Amino acid sequence: MQDVATRAGVSAITVSRALRTPHKVTPLLRERIQQLCREMGYVLNHAASALASARSHAIVVLIPSLSNEVFIDIIAGLKEVLEVRGYHMLLAVTGYGAQAEETMLRTYLQHAPDGAILTGIDHSDGTWKLLRTHRVPAVHTIDLLPAEHAGMSVGFSQFDAGYAAGRHLAEHGYRRIGIACAHPDPRSVRRREGCRQALRDAGLYDPALEVGSPEDTSIALGARLLTQLREAHPDCDGLFLCNDDLAQGALFQCARLGIAVPQSMGLVGFHDLAGSAWTMPPLSTITTPRRQIGATAAHMLLQHLADEPPPQRHVDLGFELRRRETT
């Protein structure tokens, strides 16, 4: 570090600041120092830095999947905030398993992370105990902890979003409304419960019109679930699908089977993924603020680490029912 500082004509502290907290250094000087590091092959020793400062500048990020666009968007929001502040992510994929999440958190705690970003609020007892025992500040994303909970969370109500989808189908004249879900992670379960309640309130709920699969969500699975439901219940005229790729598959299958959308079948998806606005017809769906969730979670965690508690421990960013042409 001193060699880089000498070449740059600055102090070693300035070099350290440019690498660890780059937002505190002017852009021109920061680029000069980073260029010299590249030329000289210098890499910041985070282990030594952590010993000296009691900070690792590492944040554990645990997500269920890297193939699901939802979590990619959250990571993008985290990245745009954390990198500017000189933090790096220790990323792990849990495969929707509570035990796998606990194992990965235990593994990464060996690296003395400054904090953690977790997906959802449904964790094993072991995960909660690890967070308490190691006093790791954590922000829970895409769902909301109870208002009285001492932790931090940012997201929206999965139940309310599912309710909005079911109510939308009922209000637009559909009467035999089904629900289709894939892998039953806790968030999908809550949005399914919300849709069920909306249909009950409208006097339209029929448990026979629910279909599901333990598989991960996919366009192919959406097509299969639509076929399965219509073969068993040809009078089904509306369908809430717990993810947009399922809804896209159902829409494509309607075209193959000659089912007119939205006249003979109304479809509502969830998350407003890329492509949903460009299907034929464009897909009605629940829009969720994934990238904003990531960025907000990062800001909340950094405020906590700076001993500036965020003004709200639980931030509800809401959702939007985006009516297009499948309803």
Tab-separated table of C-alpha atoms in Angstrom:
chain	number	residue	atom	x	y	z
A	1	MET	CA	0.000	0.000	0.000
A	2	GLN	CA	2.863	2.362	0.795
A	3	ASP	CA	4.395	1.647	-2.629
A	4	VAL	CA	1.135	2.643	-4.316
A	5	ALA	CA	0.902	5.734	-2.121
A	6	THR	CA	4.451	6.795	-3.028
A	7	ARG	CA	3.739	6.446	-6.760
A	8	ALA	CA	0.474	8.383	-6.379
A	9	GLY	CA	2.050	11.091	-4.220
A	10	VAL	CA	-0.455	10.589	-1.427
A	11	SER	CA	-0.507	8.975	2.017
A	12	ALA	CA	-1.147	5.288	2.620
A	13	ILE	CA	-4.312	6.306	4.466
A	14	THR	CA	-5.606	7.954	1.286
A	15	VAL	CA	-4.927	4.775	-0.687
A	16	SER	CA	-6.745	2.747	1.947
A	17	ARG	CA	-9.666	5.150	1.851
A	18	ALA	CA	-9.825	5.005	-1.960
A	19	LEU	CA	-10.091	1.206	-1.841
A	20	ARG	CA	-12.238	0.710	1.255
A	21	THR	CA	-14.526	3.771	1.188
A	22	PRO	CA	-14.166	5.105	-2.376
A	23	HIS	CA	-16.993	7.634	-1.991
A	24	LYS	CA	-14.741	9.618	0.363
A	25	VAL	CA	-12.109	10.238	-2.342
A	26	THR	CA	-12.487	12.504	-5.361
A	27	PRO	CA	-13.252	10.585	-8.581
A	28	LEU	CA	-10.043	11.704	-10.307
A	29	LEU	CA	-7.766	10.636	-7.441
A	30	ARG	CA	-9.723	7.421	-6.926
A	31	GLU	CA	-9.230	6.441	-10.568
A	32	ARG	CA	-5.520	7.313	-10.372
A	33	ILE	CA	-5.048	5.072	-7.323
A	34	GLN	CA	-7.081	2.225	-8.793
A	35	GLN	CA	-5.079	2.422	-12.028
A	36	LEU	CA	-1.797	2.230	-10.084
A	37	CYS	CA	-3.113	-0.777	-8.145
A	38	ARG	CA	-3.843	-2.511	-11.439
A	39	GLU	CA	-0.440	-1.651	-12.872
A	40	MET	CA	1.437	-2.722	-9.740
A	41	GLY	CA	-0.678	-5.802	-9.024
A	42	TYR	CA	-1.711	-4.591	-5.590
A	43	VAL	CA	-4.780	-6.160	-3.945
A	44	LEU	CA	-6.153	-4.896	-0.637
A	45	ASN	CA	-5.684	-7.475	2.127
A	46	HIS	CA	-9.155	-7.555	3.686
A	47	ALA	CA	-8.056	-9.898	6.473
A	48	ALA	CA	-5.356	-7.489	7.616
A	49	SER	CA	-7.705	-4.571	7.161
A	50	ALA	CA	-10.368	-6.264	9.270
A	51	LEU	CA	-7.862	-6.904	12.067
A	52	ALA	CA	-6.803	-3.273	12.045
A	53	SER	CA	-10.262	-1.735	11.852
A	54	ALA	CA	-12.532	-4.428	13.349
A	55	ARG	CA	-14.488	-4.195	10.078
A	56	SER	CA	-14.378	-6.698	7.219
A	57	HIS	CA	-16.428	-4.592	4.769
A	58	ALA	CA	-18.101	-7.848	3.770
A	59	ILE	CA	-21.867	-8.363	3.712
A	60	VAL	CA	-23.394	-11.839	3.611
A	61	VAL	CA	-26.190	-12.052	1.028
A	62	LEU	CA	-28.310	-15.212	1.097
A	63	ILE	CA	-30.776	-15.784	-1.760
A	64	PRO	CA	-32.803	-18.833	-2.805
A	65	SER	CA	-31.929	-18.878	-6.524
A	66	LEU	CA	-29.757	-17.329	-9.218
A	67	SER	CA	-32.081	-18.462	-12.010
A	68	ASN	CA	-35.028	-16.426	-10.700
A	69	GLU	CA	-35.056	-12.872	-12.070
A	70	VAL	CA	-36.601	-11.610	-8.824
A	71	PHE	CA	-33.430	-12.233	-6.830
A	72	ILE	CA	-31.126	-11.021	-9.600
A	73	ASP	CA	-32.913	-7.657	-9.429
A	74	ILE	CA	-32.523	-7.504	-5.641
A	75	ILE	CA	-28.793	-8.241	-5.969
A	76	ALA	CA	-28.485	-5.439	-8.537
A	77	GLY	CA	-30.036	-2.991	-6.062
A	78	LEU	CA	-27.690	-4.141	-3.298
A	79	LYS	CA	-24.653	-3.913	-5.548
A	80	GLU	CA	-25.264	-0.342	-6.689
A	81	VAL	CA	-25.277	0.868	-3.060
A	82	LEU	CA	-22.727	-1.393	-1.361
A	83	GLU	CA	-19.946	-1.109	-3.961
A	84	VAL	CA	-19.915	2.683	-3.832
A	85	ARG	CA	-19.441	2.437	-0.055
A	86	GLY	CA	-16.523	0.018	-0.403
A	87	TYR	CA	-18.390	-3.121	0.679
A	88	HIS	CA	-18.361	-6.462	-1.093
A	89	MET	CA	-20.938	-9.245	-1.025
A	90	LEU	CA	-20.419	-12.798	0.172
A	91	LEU	CA	-23.151	-14.371	-1.937
A	92	ALA	CA	-24.683	-17.796	-1.309
A	93	VAL	CA	-27.589	-19.639	-2.945
A	94	THR	CA	-29.775	-21.578	-0.509
A	95	GLY	CA	-32.123	-23.356	-2.922
A	96	TYR	CA	-35.167	-22.295	-0.875
A	97	GLY	CA	-33.988	-24.497	2.009
A	98	ALA	CA	-34.091	-23.183	5.580
A	99	GLN	CA	-31.409	-25.644	6.666
A	100	ALA	CA	-29.167	-24.724	3.722
A	101	GLU	CA	-29.582	-21.045	4.631
A	102	GLU	CA	-28.505	-21.782	8.208
A	103	THR	CA	-25.480	-23.759	7.002
A	104	MET	CA	-24.335	-20.995	4.628
A	105	LEU	CA	-24.779	-18.314	7.293
A	106	ARG	CA	-22.746	-20.381	9.750
A	107	THR	CA	-20.002	-20.815	7.122
A	108	TYR	CA	-19.810	-17.135	6.217
A	109	LEU	CA	-19.816	-15.985	9.838
A	110	GLN	CA	-16.272	-17.408	9.952
A	111	HIS	CA	-15.285	-14.459	7.723
A	112	ALA	CA	-16.550	-11.941	10.317
A	113	PRO	CA	-18.999	-10.118	8.028
A	114	ASP	CA	-20.195	-6.685	9.058
A	115	GLY	CA	-23.816	-7.569	8.318
A	116	ALA	CA	-26.223	-9.798	6.431
A	117	ILE	CA	-29.014	-9.491	3.876
A	118	LEU	CA	-31.480	-12.381	4.042
A	119	THR	CA	-34.399	-13.353	1.834
A	120	GLY	CA	-37.771	-13.459	3.512
A	121	ILE	CA	-38.628	-13.764	7.184
A	122	ASP	CA	-39.086	-17.529	7.528
A	123	HIS	CA	-35.780	-18.780	8.922
A	124	SER	CA	-34.833	-21.782	10.995
A	125	ASP	CA	-34.434	-21.424	14.749
A	126	GLY	CA	-30.716	-21.997	14.178
A	127	THR	CA	-30.456	-19.024	11.794
A	128	TRP	CA	-32.182	-16.697	14.268
A	129	LYS	CA	-29.894	-17.960	17.030
A	130	LEU	CA	-26.760	-17.350	14.911
A	131	LEU	CA	-27.843	-13.768	14.219
A	132	ARG	CA	-28.462	-13.128	17.911
A	133	THR	CA	-25.347	-14.894	19.195
A	134	HIS	CA	-22.953	-13.194	16.762
A	135	ARG	CA	-24.821	-9.874	16.928
A	136	VAL	CA	-24.801	-9.605	13.165
A	137	PRO	CA	-27.087	-6.782	11.978
A	138	ALA	CA	-29.388	-8.180	9.295
A	139	VAL	CA	-32.016	-6.845	6.932
A	140	HIS	CA	-34.743	-9.229	5.772
A	141	THR	CA	-35.950	-8.583	2.229
A	142	ILE	CA	-39.031	-8.993	0.003
A	143	ASP	CA	-41.296	-9.658	2.994
A	144	LEU	CA	-42.028	-7.738	6.202
A	145	LEU	CA	-41.356	-8.709	9.794
A	146	PRO	CA	-44.108	-7.931	12.312
A	147	ALA	CA	-44.129	-4.266	13.338
A	148	GLU	CA	-43.096	-5.140	16.895
A	149	HIS	CA	-40.061	-7.183	15.773
A	150	ALA	CA	-36.705	-5.660	16.728
A	151	GLY	CA	-35.065	-6.619	13.419
A	152	MET	CA	-35.023	-4.742	10.108
A	153	SER	CA	-36.999	-5.617	6.984
A	154	VAL	CA	-37.934	-4.121	3.624
A	155	GLY	CA	-40.469	-5.441	1.152
A	156	PHE	CA	-44.235	-5.628	0.855
A	157	SER	CA	-47.158	-7.718	2.058
A	158	GLN	CA	-47.253	-10.936	0.055
A	159	PHE	CA	-50.747	-11.651	1.404
A	160	ASP	CA	-52.100	-8.263	0.342
A	161	ALA	CA	-50.573	-8.621	-3.124
A	162	GLY	CA	-52.215	-12.010	-3.620
A	163	TYR	CA	-55.484	-10.572	-2.341
A	164	ALA	CA	-55.292	-7.763	-4.906
A	165	ALA	CA	-54.832	-10.287	-7.723
A	166	GLY	CA	-57.827	-12.365	-6.678
A	167	ARG	CA	-60.034	-9.317	-6.162
A	168	HIS	CA	-59.035	-7.991	-9.598
A	169	LEU	CA	-60.170	-11.178	-11.331
A	170	ALA	CA	-63.458	-11.212	-9.377
A	171	GLU	CA	-64.176	-7.544	-10.075
A	172	HIS	CA	-63.690	-8.054	-13.801
A	173	GLY	CA	-66.386	-10.662	-14.154
A	174	TYR	CA	-64.510	-13.971	-13.829
A	175	ARG	CA	-66.412	-16.523	-11.763
A	176	ARG	CA	-64.534	-19.842	-11.886
A	177	ILE	CA	-61.173	-18.588	-10.714
A	178	GLY	CA	-58.218	-20.896	-10.124
A	179	ILE	CA	-54.829	-20.505	-8.430
A	180	ALA	CA	-51.581	-22.007	-9.761
A	181	CYS	CA	-48.312	-22.143	-7.825
A	182	ALA	CA	-44.969	-23.867	-8.196
A	183	HIS	CA	-42.352	-24.467	-5.509
A	184	PRO	CA	-44.226	-23.693	-2.255
A	185	ASP	CA	-41.791	-21.249	-0.662
A	186	PRO	CA	-43.293	-19.248	2.227
A	187	ARG	CA	-43.826	-16.105	0.155
A	188	SER	CA	-45.787	-17.971	-2.535
A	189	VAL	CA	-47.838	-19.599	0.210
A	190	ARG	CA	-48.760	-16.191	1.649
A	191	ARG	CA	-49.731	-14.690	-1.715
A	192	ARG	CA	-51.815	-17.816	-2.458
A	193	GLU	CA	-53.551	-17.362	0.905
A	194	GLY	CA	-54.253	-13.746	0.006
A	195	CYS	CA	-55.859	-14.749	-3.284
A	196	ARG	CA	-57.914	-17.434	-1.536
A	197	GLN	CA	-59.238	-14.858	0.931
A	198	ALA	CA	-60.198	-12.454	-1.859
A	199	LEU	CA	-62.139	-15.236	-3.585
A	200	ARG	CA	-63.808	-16.252	-0.315
A	201	ASP	CA	-64.858	-12.635	0.264
A	202	ALA	CA	-66.382	-12.598	-3.235
A	203	GLY	CA	-68.109	-15.971	-2.671
A	204	LEU	CA	-66.072	-17.556	-5.472
A	205	TYR	CA	-63.455	-19.759	-3.798
A	206	ASP	CA	-63.348	-23.388	-4.918
A	207	PRO	CA	-60.380	-25.443	-3.636
A	208	ALA	CA	-60.808	-27.830	-6.572
A	209	LEU	CA	-59.557	-25.048	-8.861
A	210	GLU	CA	-56.092	-24.968	-7.286
A	211	VAL	CA	-53.137	-26.635	-9.023
A	212	GLY	CA	-49.510	-26.765	-7.974
A	213	SER	CA	-46.164	-28.467	-8.326
A	214	PRO	CA	-43.025	-28.874	-6.194
A	215	GLU	CA	-40.936	-27.865	-9.229
A	216	ASP	CA	-39.295	-24.468	-9.609
A	217	THR	CA	-41.290	-21.915	-11.571
A	218	SER	CA	-40.868	-21.981	-15.346
A	219	ILE	CA	-42.740	-21.184	-18.551
A	220	ALA	CA	-43.041	-24.909	-19.324
A	221	LEU	CA	-44.571	-25.618	-15.912
A	222	GLY	CA	-47.089	-22.790	-16.385
A	223	ALA	CA	-48.229	-24.361	-19.643
A	224	ARG	CA	-48.632	-27.766	-17.982
A	225	LEU	CA	-50.576	-26.380	-15.024
A	226	LEU	CA	-52.955	-24.511	-17.335
A	227	THR	CA	-53.595	-27.714	-19.314
A	228	GLN	CA	-54.104	-29.735	-16.136
A	229	LEU	CA	-56.612	-27.247	-14.756
A	230	ARG	CA	-58.651	-26.855	-17.946
A	231	GLU	CA	-58.813	-30.593	-18.569
A	232	ALA	CA	-60.213	-31.166	-15.077
A	233	HIS	CA	-62.382	-28.027	-15.033
A	234	PRO	CA	-63.241	-26.757	-18.543
A	235	ASP	CA	-65.404	-24.031	-16.996
A	236	CYS	CA	-62.407	-22.382	-15.275
A	237	ASP	CA	-62.365	-18.838	-16.692
A	238	GLY	CA	-59.781	-17.029	-14.536
A	239	LEU	CA	-56.393	-17.881	-13.092
A	240	PHE	CA	-53.931	-16.277	-10.684
A	241	LEU	CA	-50.419	-17.623	-11.151
A	242	CYS	CA	-47.928	-17.039	-8.337
A	243	ASN	CA	-45.093	-16.013	-10.671
A	244	ASP	CA	-44.914	-14.369	-14.084
A	245	ASP	CA	-43.032	-17.165	-15.820
A	246	LEU	CA	-45.903	-19.490	-14.900
A	247	ALA	CA	-48.356	-16.909	-16.231
A	248	GLN	CA	-46.404	-16.500	-19.471
A	249	GLY	CA	-46.459	-20.273	-19.986
A	250	ALA	CA	-50.204	-20.400	-19.305
A	251	LEU	CA	-50.786	-17.602	-21.809
A	252	PHE	CA	-48.755	-19.358	-24.508
A	253	GLN	CA	-50.677	-22.587	-23.835
A	254	CYS	CA	-53.999	-20.773	-24.163
A	255	ALA	CA	-52.925	-19.727	-27.650
A	256	ARG	CA	-52.045	-23.337	-28.506
A	257	LEU	CA	-55.367	-24.657	-27.188
A	258	GLY	CA	-57.440	-21.942	-28.835
A	259	ILE	CA	-58.600	-20.420	-25.544
A	260	ALA	CA	-59.394	-16.739	-26.051
A	261	VAL	CA	-57.651	-14.408	-23.574
A	262	PRO	CA	-59.134	-12.397	-21.874
A	263	GLN	CA	-62.625	-13.362	-23.124
A	264	SER	CA	-62.644	-17.051	-22.117
A	265	MET	CA	-59.736	-16.955	-19.660
A	266	GLY	CA	-58.383	-14.110	-17.553
A	267	LEU	CA	-54.787	-14.382	-16.364
A	268	VAL	CA	-52.905	-12.478	-13.628
A	269	GLY	CA	-49.228	-13.095	-12.887
A	270	PHE	CA	-46.867	-11.907	-10.189
A	271	HIS	CA	-43.662	-9.794	-10.168
A	272	ASP	CA	-43.946	-8.205	-13.652
A	273	LEU	CA	-40.850	-9.941	-15.011
A	274	ALA	CA	-39.058	-8.967	-18.218
A	275	GLY	CA	-41.197	-9.849	-21.219
A	276	SER	CA	-44.566	-9.730	-19.467
A	277	ALA	CA	-45.389	-6.369	-21.039
A	278	TRP	CA	-44.575	-7.806	-24.485
A	279	THR	CA	-46.520	-11.053	-24.562
A	280	MET	CA	-49.511	-11.274	-26.902
A	281	PRO	CA	-51.671	-10.032	-25.311
A	282	PRO	CA	-49.602	-8.196	-22.655
A	283	LEU	CA	-49.868	-9.831	-19.234
A	284	SER	CA	-51.753	-8.356	-16.284
A	285	THR	CA	-49.601	-8.799	-13.193
A	286	ILE	CA	-48.517	-7.558	-9.781
A	287	THR	CA	-45.512	-5.235	-10.147
A	288	THR	CA	-42.997	-5.547	-7.286
A	289	PRO	CA	-40.107	-3.124	-6.541
A	290	ARG	CA	-37.263	-5.679	-6.445
A	291	ARG	CA	-34.328	-3.417	-7.290
A	292	GLN	CA	-35.592	-0.768	-4.879
A	293	ILE	CA	-35.877	-3.426	-2.176
A	294	GLY	CA	-32.193	-4.278	-2.629
A	295	ALA	CA	-31.058	-0.661	-2.593
A	296	THR	CA	-33.204	0.209	0.433
A	297	ALA	CA	-31.968	-2.847	2.348
A	298	ALA	CA	-28.357	-1.833	1.678
A	299	HIS	CA	-28.989	1.749	2.837
A	300	MET	CA	-30.695	0.502	6.019
A	301	LEU	CA	-27.805	-1.809	6.858
A	302	LEU	CA	-25.166	0.864	6.200
A	303	GLN	CA	-27.049	3.336	8.387
A	304	HIS	CA	-27.057	0.794	11.187
A	305	LEU	CA	-23.324	0.129	10.764
A	306	ALA	CA	-22.680	3.881	10.951
A	307	ASP	CA	-24.552	4.005	14.279
A	308	GLU	CA	-27.324	5.967	12.594
A	309	PRO	CA	-30.402	3.766	13.057
A	310	PRO	CA	-32.738	4.018	10.039
A	311	PRO	CA	-35.880	6.063	10.752
A	312	GLN	CA	-38.009	2.964	10.089
A	313	ARG	CA	-37.079	-0.613	11.005
A	314	HIS	CA	-39.691	-2.044	8.626
A	315	VAL	CA	-40.118	-0.366	5.234
A	316	ASP	CA	-43.161	-1.299	3.157
A	317	LEU	CA	-42.449	-0.371	-0.469
A	318	GLY	CA	-45.801	-1.681	-1.634
A	319	PHE	CA	-46.784	-3.193	-4.972
A	320	GLU	CA	-48.906	-2.228	-7.971
A	321	LEU	CA	-51.553	-4.211	-9.811
A	322	ARG	CA	-50.679	-3.601	-13.446
A	323	ARG	CA	-53.751	-4.278	-15.582
A	324	ARG	CA	-52.848	-5.056	-19.157
A	325	GLU	CA	-54.764	-7.098	-21.717
A	326	THR	CA	-55.111	-10.579	-20.149
A	327	THR	CA	-57.945	-9.363	-17.903
